[in-house]
mmCIF file of C-alpha atoms in Angstrom:
data_model
loop_
_atom_site.group_PDB
_atom_site.id
_atom_site.type_symbol
_atom_site.label_atom_id
_atom_site.label_comp_id
_atom_site.label_asym_id
_atom_site.label_seq_id
_atom_site.Cartn_x
_atom_site.Cartn_y
_atom_site.Cartn_z
ATOM 1 C CA MET A 1 -93.043 -116.640 -142.036
ATOM 2 C CA THR A 2 -91.389 -118.358 -144.971
ATOM 3 C CA ASP A 3 -91.399 -115.117 -146.983
ATOM 4 C CA ALA A 4 -89.819 -113.055 -144.207
ATOM 5 C CA LYS A 5 -86.216 -111.881 -144.225
ATOM 6 C CA VAL A 6 -83.671 -111.957 -141.416
ATOM 7 C CA TRP A 7 -80.464 -109.940 -141.227
ATOM 8 C CA LEU A 8 -77.793 -112.505 -140.402
ATOM 9 C CA ASP A 9 -74.079 -111.754 -140.203
ATOM 10 C CA GLY A 10 -74.312 -108.754 -142.486
ATOM 11 C CA SER A 11 -76.739 -110.040 -145.150
ATOM 12 C CA LEU A 12 -80.473 -110.444 -145.610
ATOM 13 C CA VAL A 13 -81.447 -114.111 -145.837
ATOM 14 C CA ASP A 14 -84.735 -115.967 -146.121
ATOM 15 C CA TRP A 15 -86.378 -116.815 -142.804
ATOM 16 C CA ASP A 16 -85.996 -120.556 -143.427
ATOM 17 C CA ASP A 17 -82.305 -120.131 -144.231
ATOM 18 C CA ALA A 18 -81.390 -118.288 -141.008
ATOM 19 C CA HIS A 19 -79.671 -121.326 -139.524
ATOM 20 C CA VAL A 20 -77.671 -121.633 -136.331
ATOM 21 C CA HIS A 21 -75.863 -124.882 -135.591
ATOM 22 C CA VAL A 22 -76.818 -126.771 -132.434
ATOM 23 C CA SER A 23 -73.172 -126.656 -131.329
ATOM 24 C CA ALA A 24 -73.265 -122.845 -130.971
ATOM 25 C CA HIS A 25 -71.888 -121.904 -127.575
ATOM 26 C CA GLY A 26 -74.590 -119.268 -127.180
ATOM 27 C CA LEU A 27 -77.146 -122.073 -127.061
ATOM 28 C CA HIS A 28 -75.228 -124.185 -124.567
ATOM 29 C CA TYR A 29 -74.000 -121.490 -122.195
ATOM 30 C CA GLY A 30 -76.379 -118.569 -122.687
ATOM 31 C CA ILE A 31 -73.588 -116.351 -123.988
ATOM 32 C CA GLY A 32 -75.137 -113.509 -125.931
ATOM 33 C CA PHE A 33 -76.483 -109.956 -125.818
ATOM 34 C CA PHE A 34 -79.686 -108.535 -127.220
ATOM 35 C CA GLU A 35 -81.996 -105.557 -127.601
ATOM 36 C CA GLY A 36 -85.665 -104.972 -128.273
ATOM 37 C CA ILE A 37 -86.502 -102.057 -130.573
ATOM 38 C CA ARG A 38 -89.838 -100.697 -131.772
ATOM 39 C CA CYS A 39 -90.664 -99.283 -135.183
ATOM 40 C CA HIS A 40 -93.731 -97.027 -135.444
ATOM 41 C CA GLY A 41 -95.637 -95.401 -138.246
ATOM 42 C CA THR A 42 -95.150 -91.623 -138.247
ATOM 43 C CA PRO A 43 -96.257 -88.830 -140.612
ATOM 44 C CA GLN A 44 -92.750 -88.969 -142.114
ATOM 45 C CA GLY A 45 -92.811 -92.753 -142.556
ATOM 46 C CA PRO A 46 -91.734 -95.737 -140.423
ATOM 47 C CA ALA A 47 -89.349 -94.674 -137.657
ATOM 48 C CA LEU A 48 -87.322 -96.702 -135.170
ATOM 49 C CA PHE A 49 -87.635 -95.197 -131.704
ATOM 50 C CA ARG A 50 -84.267 -94.371 -130.150
ATOM 51 C CA LEU A 51 -82.554 -96.891 -132.416
ATOM 52 C CA THR A 52 -79.044 -95.571 -131.812
ATOM 53 C CA ASP A 53 -79.535 -95.508 -128.040
ATOM 54 C CA HIS A 54 -80.603 -99.158 -128.102
ATOM 55 C CA LEU A 55 -77.644 -100.216 -130.217
ATOM 56 C CA ARG A 56 -75.195 -98.284 -128.081
ATOM 57 C CA ARG A 57 -76.563 -100.149 -125.072
ATOM 58 C CA LEU A 58 -76.061 -103.402 -126.984
ATOM 59 C CA ALA A 59 -72.411 -102.465 -127.458
ATOM 60 C CA ARG A 60 -72.113 -101.641 -123.740
ATOM 61 C CA SER A 61 -73.682 -104.971 -122.789
ATOM 62 C CA ALA A 62 -71.111 -106.813 -124.878
ATOM 63 C CA ALA A 63 -68.258 -104.668 -123.568
ATOM 64 C CA THR A 64 -69.263 -105.539 -120.001
ATOM 65 C CA TYR A 65 -68.288 -109.107 -120.881
ATOM 66 C CA MET A 66 -65.149 -107.926 -122.719
ATOM 67 C CA VAL A 67 -66.706 -108.642 -126.102
ATOM 68 C CA SER A 68 -66.420 -106.329 -129.106
ATOM 69 C CA LEU A 69 -69.361 -106.351 -131.480
ATOM 70 C CA PRO A 70 -68.452 -107.757 -134.901
ATOM 71 C CA TYR A 71 -70.299 -104.820 -136.513
ATOM 72 C CA THR A 72 -70.398 -101.106 -135.754
ATOM 73 C CA VAL A 73 -73.459 -99.397 -134.339
ATOM 74 C CA ASP A 74 -73.973 -97.742 -137.740
ATOM 75 C CA ASP A 75 -73.791 -101.137 -139.472
ATOM 76 C CA LEU A 76 -76.376 -102.582 -137.107
ATOM 77 C CA ALA A 77 -78.623 -99.541 -137.492
ATOM 78 C CA GLU A 78 -78.620 -100.028 -141.254
ATOM 79 C CA GLY A 79 -79.314 -103.739 -140.688
ATOM 80 C CA CYS A 80 -82.400 -102.820 -138.664
ATOM 81 C CA ARG A 81 -83.615 -100.508 -141.402
ATOM 82 C CA ALA A 82 -82.928 -103.136 -144.051
ATOM 83 C CA VAL A 83 -85.021 -105.741 -142.195
ATOM 84 C CA ILE A 84 -87.962 -103.334 -141.908
ATOM 85 C CA ARG A 85 -87.771 -102.465 -145.594
ATOM 86 C CA ALA A 86 -87.313 -106.050 -146.765
ATOM 87 C CA ASN A 87 -90.342 -107.237 -144.808
ATOM 88 C CA GLY A 88 -92.558 -104.287 -145.703
ATOM 89 C CA LEU A 89 -93.217 -103.516 -142.041
ATOM 90 C CA THR A 90 -94.281 -100.373 -140.239
ATOM 91 C CA ASP A 91 -95.487 -100.945 -136.672
ATOM 92 C CA SER A 92 -93.192 -103.752 -135.621
ATOM 93 C CA TYR A 93 -90.753 -105.136 -133.078
ATOM 94 C CA LEU A 94 -87.081 -105.862 -133.759
ATOM 95 C CA ARG A 95 -84.753 -108.170 -131.881
ATOM 96 C CA PRO A 96 -81.035 -107.688 -132.615
ATOM 97 C CA ILE A 97 -79.046 -110.464 -130.941
ATOM 98 C CA VAL A 98 -75.326 -111.163 -130.714
ATOM 99 C CA PHE A 99 -74.438 -114.701 -129.705
ATOM 100 C CA LEU A 100 -71.387 -116.942 -129.503
ATOM 101 C CA GLY A 101 -71.267 -119.284 -132.468
ATOM 102 C CA PRO A 102 -69.825 -122.788 -132.811
ATOM 103 C CA GLY A 103 -66.167 -123.699 -132.562
ATOM 104 C CA PRO A 104 -63.869 -126.067 -130.684
ATOM 105 C CA ASN A 105 -63.027 -123.417 -128.087
ATOM 106 C CA PRO A 106 -65.621 -120.962 -126.682
ATOM 107 C CA LEU A 107 -62.819 -118.479 -126.007
ATOM 108 C CA THR A 108 -61.968 -118.242 -129.697
ATOM 109 C CA ALA A 109 -65.322 -118.998 -131.363
ATOM 110 C CA PRO A 110 -66.791 -116.194 -133.493
ATOM 111 C CA TYR A 111 -69.731 -114.055 -132.436
ATOM 112 C CA ARG A 112 -72.680 -114.029 -134.809
ATOM 113 C CA VAL A 113 -75.367 -111.374 -135.195
ATOM 114 C CA ALA A 114 -79.005 -111.645 -136.219
ATOM 115 C CA ILE A 115 -81.766 -109.049 -136.491
ATOM 116 C CA ILE A 116 -85.338 -110.329 -136.561
ATOM 117 C CA ALA A 117 -88.422 -108.191 -137.195
ATOM 118 C CA SER A 118 -92.065 -109.109 -136.692
ATOM 119 C CA PRO A 119 -95.411 -107.282 -136.738
ATOM 120 C CA ASN A 120 -95.903 -108.037 -133.059
ATOM 121 C CA GLY A 121 -93.702 -108.199 -130.004
ATOM 122 C CA PRO A 122 -93.792 -109.686 -126.507
ATOM 123 C CA LEU A 123 -95.978 -107.897 -123.977
ATOM 124 C CA VAL A 124 -96.705 -108.295 -120.311
ATOM 125 C CA GLY A 125 -99.607 -110.572 -119.387
ATOM 126 C CA GLY A 126 -103.163 -109.475 -118.803
ATOM 127 C CA SER A 127 -104.568 -106.392 -120.478
ATOM 128 C CA LYS A 128 -101.866 -103.955 -121.498
ATOM 129 C CA ASP A 129 -104.271 -101.005 -121.667
ATOM 130 C CA HIS A 130 -106.455 -101.776 -118.665
ATOM 131 C CA GLY A 131 -103.776 -102.796 -116.192
ATOM 132 C CA VAL A 132 -102.156 -105.904 -114.786
ATOM 133 C CA LYS A 133 -101.807 -107.772 -111.521
ATOM 134 C CA ALA A 134 -98.265 -108.188 -110.241
ATOM 135 C CA LYS A 135 -96.633 -110.436 -107.672
ATOM 136 C CA VAL A 136 -93.456 -109.666 -105.771
ATOM 137 C CA SER A 137 -91.325 -112.701 -106.556
ATOM 138 C CA SER A 138 -89.616 -114.931 -104.033
ATOM 139 C CA PHE A 139 -86.743 -115.114 -106.535
ATOM 140 C CA GLN A 140 -84.403 -112.186 -105.927
ATOM 141 C CA ARG A 141 -82.634 -110.154 -108.584
ATOM 142 C CA MET A 142 -79.046 -111.329 -108.773
ATOM 143 C CA PRO A 143 -76.668 -108.773 -107.210
ATOM 144 C CA SER A 144 -74.138 -106.902 -109.317
ATOM 145 C CA HIS A 145 -71.195 -108.821 -107.855
ATOM 146 C CA VAL A 146 -72.761 -112.017 -109.280
ATOM 147 C CA LEU A 147 -73.899 -110.799 -112.708
ATOM 148 C CA PRO A 148 -73.951 -107.169 -113.916
ATOM 149 C CA PRO A 149 -77.551 -105.905 -114.205
ATOM 150 C CA ALA A 150 -76.435 -103.174 -116.617
ATOM 151 C CA ALA A 151 -75.964 -105.784 -119.368
ATOM 152 C CA LYS A 152 -78.811 -107.233 -121.402
ATOM 153 C CA ALA A 153 -77.170 -110.639 -121.616
ATOM 154 C CA THR A 154 -79.172 -113.686 -122.669
ATOM 155 C CA GLY A 155 -78.171 -116.081 -119.896
ATOM 156 C CA GLN A 156 -79.006 -113.560 -117.184
ATOM 157 C CA TYR A 157 -82.688 -113.734 -118.057
ATOM 158 C CA LEU A 158 -83.056 -117.168 -116.472
ATOM 159 C CA ASN A 159 -83.345 -115.189 -113.225
ATOM 160 C CA SER A 160 -86.294 -113.263 -114.665
ATOM 161 C CA TYR A 161 -87.798 -116.421 -116.164
ATOM 162 C CA LEU A 162 -88.064 -118.037 -112.731
ATOM 163 C CA ALA A 163 -89.790 -114.959 -111.343
ATOM 164 C CA LEU A 164 -92.256 -114.758 -114.233
ATOM 165 C CA GLN A 165 -93.122 -118.452 -114.077
ATOM 166 C CA GLU A 166 -93.834 -118.123 -110.357
ATOM 167 C CA ALA A 167 -96.102 -115.145 -110.974
ATOM 168 C CA LEU A 168 -98.015 -116.779 -113.825
ATOM 169 C CA THR A 169 -98.577 -120.047 -111.985
ATOM 170 C CA SER A 170 -99.832 -118.048 -108.985
ATOM 171 C CA GLY A 171 -102.487 -116.313 -111.084
ATOM 172 C CA TYR A 172 -100.705 -112.996 -111.687
ATOM 173 C CA ASP A 173 -99.684 -111.313 -114.931
ATOM 174 C CA GLU A 174 -96.297 -109.902 -113.995
ATOM 175 C CA ALA A 175 -93.426 -110.432 -111.582
ATOM 176 C CA ILE A 176 -91.735 -107.692 -109.576
ATOM 177 C CA MET A 177 -88.251 -108.410 -108.280
ATOM 178 C CA LEU A 178 -86.403 -107.306 -105.177
ATOM 179 C CA ASN A 179 -82.660 -107.349 -104.633
ATOM 180 C CA THR A 180 -80.960 -109.234 -101.827
ATOM 181 C CA GLU A 181 -81.478 -106.245 -99.506
ATOM 182 C CA GLY A 182 -85.227 -106.227 -100.099
ATOM 183 C CA HIS A 183 -85.220 -103.159 -102.360
ATOM 184 C CA VAL A 184 -87.375 -103.063 -105.493
ATOM 185 C CA THR A 185 -85.366 -103.431 -108.697
ATOM 186 C CA ASP A 186 -87.788 -103.877 -111.594
ATOM 187 C CA GLY A 187 -90.296 -106.200 -113.226
ATOM 188 C CA TYR A 188 -89.114 -109.446 -114.759
ATOM 189 C CA ALA A 189 -88.236 -107.539 -117.938
ATOM 190 C CA HIS A 190 -89.573 -104.042 -117.348
ATOM 191 C CA ASN A 191 -88.696 -101.012 -115.284
ATOM 192 C CA ILE A 192 -91.151 -99.963 -112.594
ATOM 193 C CA PHE A 193 -92.469 -96.586 -111.419
ATOM 194 C CA VAL A 194 -94.727 -95.494 -108.583
ATOM 195 C CA VAL A 195 -96.624 -92.261 -108.036
ATOM 196 C CA ARG A 196 -97.425 -90.986 -104.563
ATOM 197 C CA ASP A 197 -98.746 -87.523 -103.713
ATOM 198 C CA GLY A 198 -98.044 -86.421 -107.275
ATOM 199 C CA GLU A 199 -94.364 -87.427 -107.215
ATOM 200 C CA LEU A 200 -92.974 -89.989 -109.667
ATOM 201 C CA ARG A 201 -90.343 -92.385 -108.302
ATOM 202 C CA THR A 202 -88.392 -95.263 -109.802
ATOM 203 C CA PRO A 203 -85.637 -97.496 -108.382
ATOM 204 C CA THR A 204 -82.064 -96.333 -108.707
ATOM 205 C CA LEU A 205 -79.714 -98.143 -111.058
ATOM 206 C CA ALA A 206 -77.634 -99.008 -107.999
ATOM 207 C CA SER A 207 -80.595 -101.066 -106.750
ATOM 208 C CA GLY A 208 -80.135 -103.361 -109.751
ATOM 209 C CA ALA A 209 -82.571 -101.837 -112.241
ATOM 210 C CA LEU A 210 -81.705 -101.970 -115.929
ATOM 211 C CA GLU A 211 -80.908 -98.616 -117.526
ATOM 212 C CA GLY A 212 -84.022 -98.815 -119.667
ATOM 213 C CA VAL A 213 -84.471 -96.663 -122.751
ATOM 214 C CA VAL A 214 -88.180 -96.180 -122.046
ATOM 215 C CA ARG A 215 -87.318 -95.547 -118.381
ATOM 216 C CA ASP A 216 -85.094 -92.678 -119.497
ATOM 217 C CA THR A 217 -87.789 -91.446 -121.889
ATOM 218 C CA VAL A 218 -90.395 -91.365 -119.104
ATOM 219 C CA LEU A 219 -88.053 -89.550 -116.706
ATOM 220 C CA THR A 220 -87.351 -86.981 -119.434
ATOM 221 C CA ILE A 221 -90.945 -86.270 -120.430
ATOM 222 C CA ALA A 222 -92.151 -86.253 -116.822
ATOM 223 C CA GLY A 223 -89.613 -83.540 -116.052
ATOM 224 C CA GLU A 224 -90.746 -81.583 -119.103
ATOM 225 C CA ASP A 225 -94.361 -81.868 -117.942
ATOM 226 C CA GLY A 226 -93.512 -80.511 -114.511
ATOM 227 C CA ILE A 227 -94.059 -83.788 -112.667
ATOM 228 C CA PRO A 228 -91.729 -84.034 -109.640
ATOM 229 C CA THR A 229 -89.470 -86.978 -110.376
ATOM 230 C CA ARG A 230 -86.681 -88.789 -108.585
ATOM 231 C CA THR A 231 -84.831 -92.069 -108.544
ATOM 232 C CA ASP A 232 -84.915 -93.624 -105.112
ATOM 233 C CA VAL A 233 -84.585 -96.756 -103.027
ATOM 234 C CA LEU A 234 -88.022 -98.390 -102.975
ATOM 235 C CA VAL A 235 -89.261 -101.220 -100.788
ATOM 236 C CA ARG A 236 -92.229 -103.533 -101.176
ATOM 237 C CA THR A 237 -94.596 -101.329 -99.160
ATOM 238 C CA ASP A 238 -93.894 -98.400 -101.492
ATOM 239 C CA LEU A 239 -95.745 -100.451 -104.104
ATOM 240 C CA TYR A 240 -98.626 -101.222 -101.746
ATOM 241 C CA HIS A 241 -99.013 -97.582 -100.676
ATOM 242 C CA ALA A 242 -98.612 -96.004 -104.112
ATOM 243 C CA ASP A 243 -101.372 -93.939 -105.688
ATOM 244 C CA GLU A 244 -100.312 -95.283 -109.068
ATOM 245 C CA CYS A 245 -97.847 -97.858 -110.361
ATOM 246 C CA PHE A 246 -96.775 -98.727 -113.882
ATOM 247 C CA LEU A 247 -94.205 -100.715 -115.847
ATOM 248 C CA THR A 248 -92.172 -99.520 -118.810
ATOM 249 C CA GLY A 249 -90.420 -101.369 -121.601
ATOM 250 C CA THR A 250 -89.839 -101.170 -125.319
ATOM 251 C CA ALA A 251 -92.135 -104.067 -126.154
ATOM 252 C CA ALA A 252 -94.864 -103.149 -123.681
ATOM 253 C CA GLY A 253 -94.689 -99.359 -123.627
ATOM 254 C CA ILE A 254 -96.306 -98.050 -120.436
ATOM 255 C CA VAL A 255 -98.452 -100.591 -118.604
ATOM 256 C CA PRO A 256 -100.510 -99.754 -115.493
ATOM 257 C CA VAL A 257 -100.189 -102.038 -112.468
ATOM 258 C CA LEU A 258 -103.483 -102.039 -110.563
ATOM 259 C CA ASN A 259 -102.788 -104.759 -108.025
ATOM 260 C CA VAL A 260 -99.642 -105.929 -106.217
ATOM 261 C CA ASP A 261 -99.704 -109.090 -104.102
ATOM 262 C CA GLY A 262 -103.492 -108.987 -103.964
ATOM 263 C CA ARG A 263 -103.525 -105.370 -102.774
ATOM 264 C CA THR A 264 -105.292 -102.766 -104.874
ATOM 265 C CA VAL A 265 -102.995 -99.943 -105.940
ATOM 266 C CA GLY A 266 -104.578 -96.535 -105.373
ATOM 267 C CA SER A 267 -108.103 -96.380 -106.717
ATOM 268 C CA GLY A 268 -107.693 -99.622 -108.643
ATOM 269 C CA LYS A 269 -107.981 -97.688 -111.901
ATOM 270 C CA VAL A 270 -105.427 -96.232 -114.291
ATOM 271 C CA GLY A 271 -104.275 -93.012 -112.647
ATOM 272 C CA PRO A 272 -103.951 -89.532 -114.172
ATOM 273 C CA VAL A 273 -100.146 -89.406 -114.152
ATOM 274 C CA THR A 274 -99.942 -92.804 -115.853
ATOM 275 C CA GLN A 275 -102.480 -91.692 -118.455
ATOM 276 C CA GLN A 276 -100.630 -88.418 -119.078
ATOM 277 C CA LEU A 277 -97.254 -90.078 -119.526
ATOM 278 C CA ALA A 278 -98.675 -92.886 -121.693
ATOM 279 C CA ALA A 279 -100.282 -90.334 -124.008
ATOM 280 C CA ARG A 280 -97.064 -88.319 -124.224
ATOM 281 C CA TYR A 281 -95.028 -91.446 -124.909
ATOM 282 C CA ASN A 282 -97.415 -92.539 -127.662
ATOM 283 C CA ASP A 283 -97.204 -89.108 -129.283
ATOM 284 C CA LEU A 284 -93.417 -89.208 -129.176
ATOM 285 C CA THR A 285 -93.089 -92.660 -130.726
ATOM 286 C CA THR A 286 -95.621 -92.018 -133.497
ATOM 287 C CA GLY A 287 -94.608 -88.447 -134.333
ATOM 288 C CA GLY A 288 -97.814 -86.906 -133.011
ATOM 289 C CA ASN A 289 -95.554 -84.522 -131.101
ATOM 290 C CA THR A 290 -92.641 -82.833 -132.828
ATOM 291 C CA ALA A 291 -90.496 -82.835 -129.686
ATOM 292 C CA HIS A 292 -87.369 -85.011 -129.604
ATOM 293 C CA ALA A 293 -87.397 -85.572 -133.360
ATOM 294 C CA ASP A 294 -83.945 -87.167 -133.069
ATOM 295 C CA TRP A 295 -85.493 -90.074 -131.159
ATOM 296 C CA ARG A 296 -87.507 -91.086 -134.245
ATOM 297 C CA GLU A 297 -84.955 -92.491 -136.664
ATOM 298 C CA LEU A 298 -86.562 -92.912 -140.071
ATOM 299 C CA VAL A 299 -86.261 -96.186 -141.933
ATOM 300 C CA GLY A 300 -86.027 -94.394 -145.264
#
């Protein structure tokens, strides 16, 4: 990617010149905050889906750790657009990241910001369109009095990494995490939904689930489509007994889960509610539906 551009500390630089020193405290201590954002081709041109909502969450993540972003949300939004334009991208994945730079004292070191864009982004394992197998992890989601689940902070994802590695080495595609009380929180990096008797349910934020942007999108469009929807406390057997189950995330979109812990979910095929919501979500992100036009923020 030697011809690619990266937005680094307010300027576009060549990919090979986007350097970070090995003494950066973000590398040593996992001190940083990040987002994943998708850009899609629409009839009006490339558009970043819910860009402002993502960047506002980035600011909230930093504020949770008493950190002020070195750039405004508007500055970062323009940085995202600039990276898309500079790299000539349309359908792409962006990763804005704020991390603690080098300095003699981590309490006074400056925070640095980078925005990277690529034609592809990380996805869950297995077949995204045809469904995945998931394992409930033996590693529990850290409780809120240990680390705040509302923040997308870099170091916190070691918890998810352990869960994913366990799932992959056990022959599964995805990890599902429980909290210390045995309640379902989310996937290793995705929110989770179940459908039973036509009702859509997802774990409450109080259970430890991240306040996902796609999670909110799905709850919104499900309500508009007349699908009964609620946030709830879910336990492991709610996954086993579900008629349908799916994961949501910016990188992955909506991904059906067809098997949990070796147990077939529902019919073992992608269910009608999952299909309906996936189609609606795709139309929203690509401009095939004119609803929620404010969610599609044009690159220009």
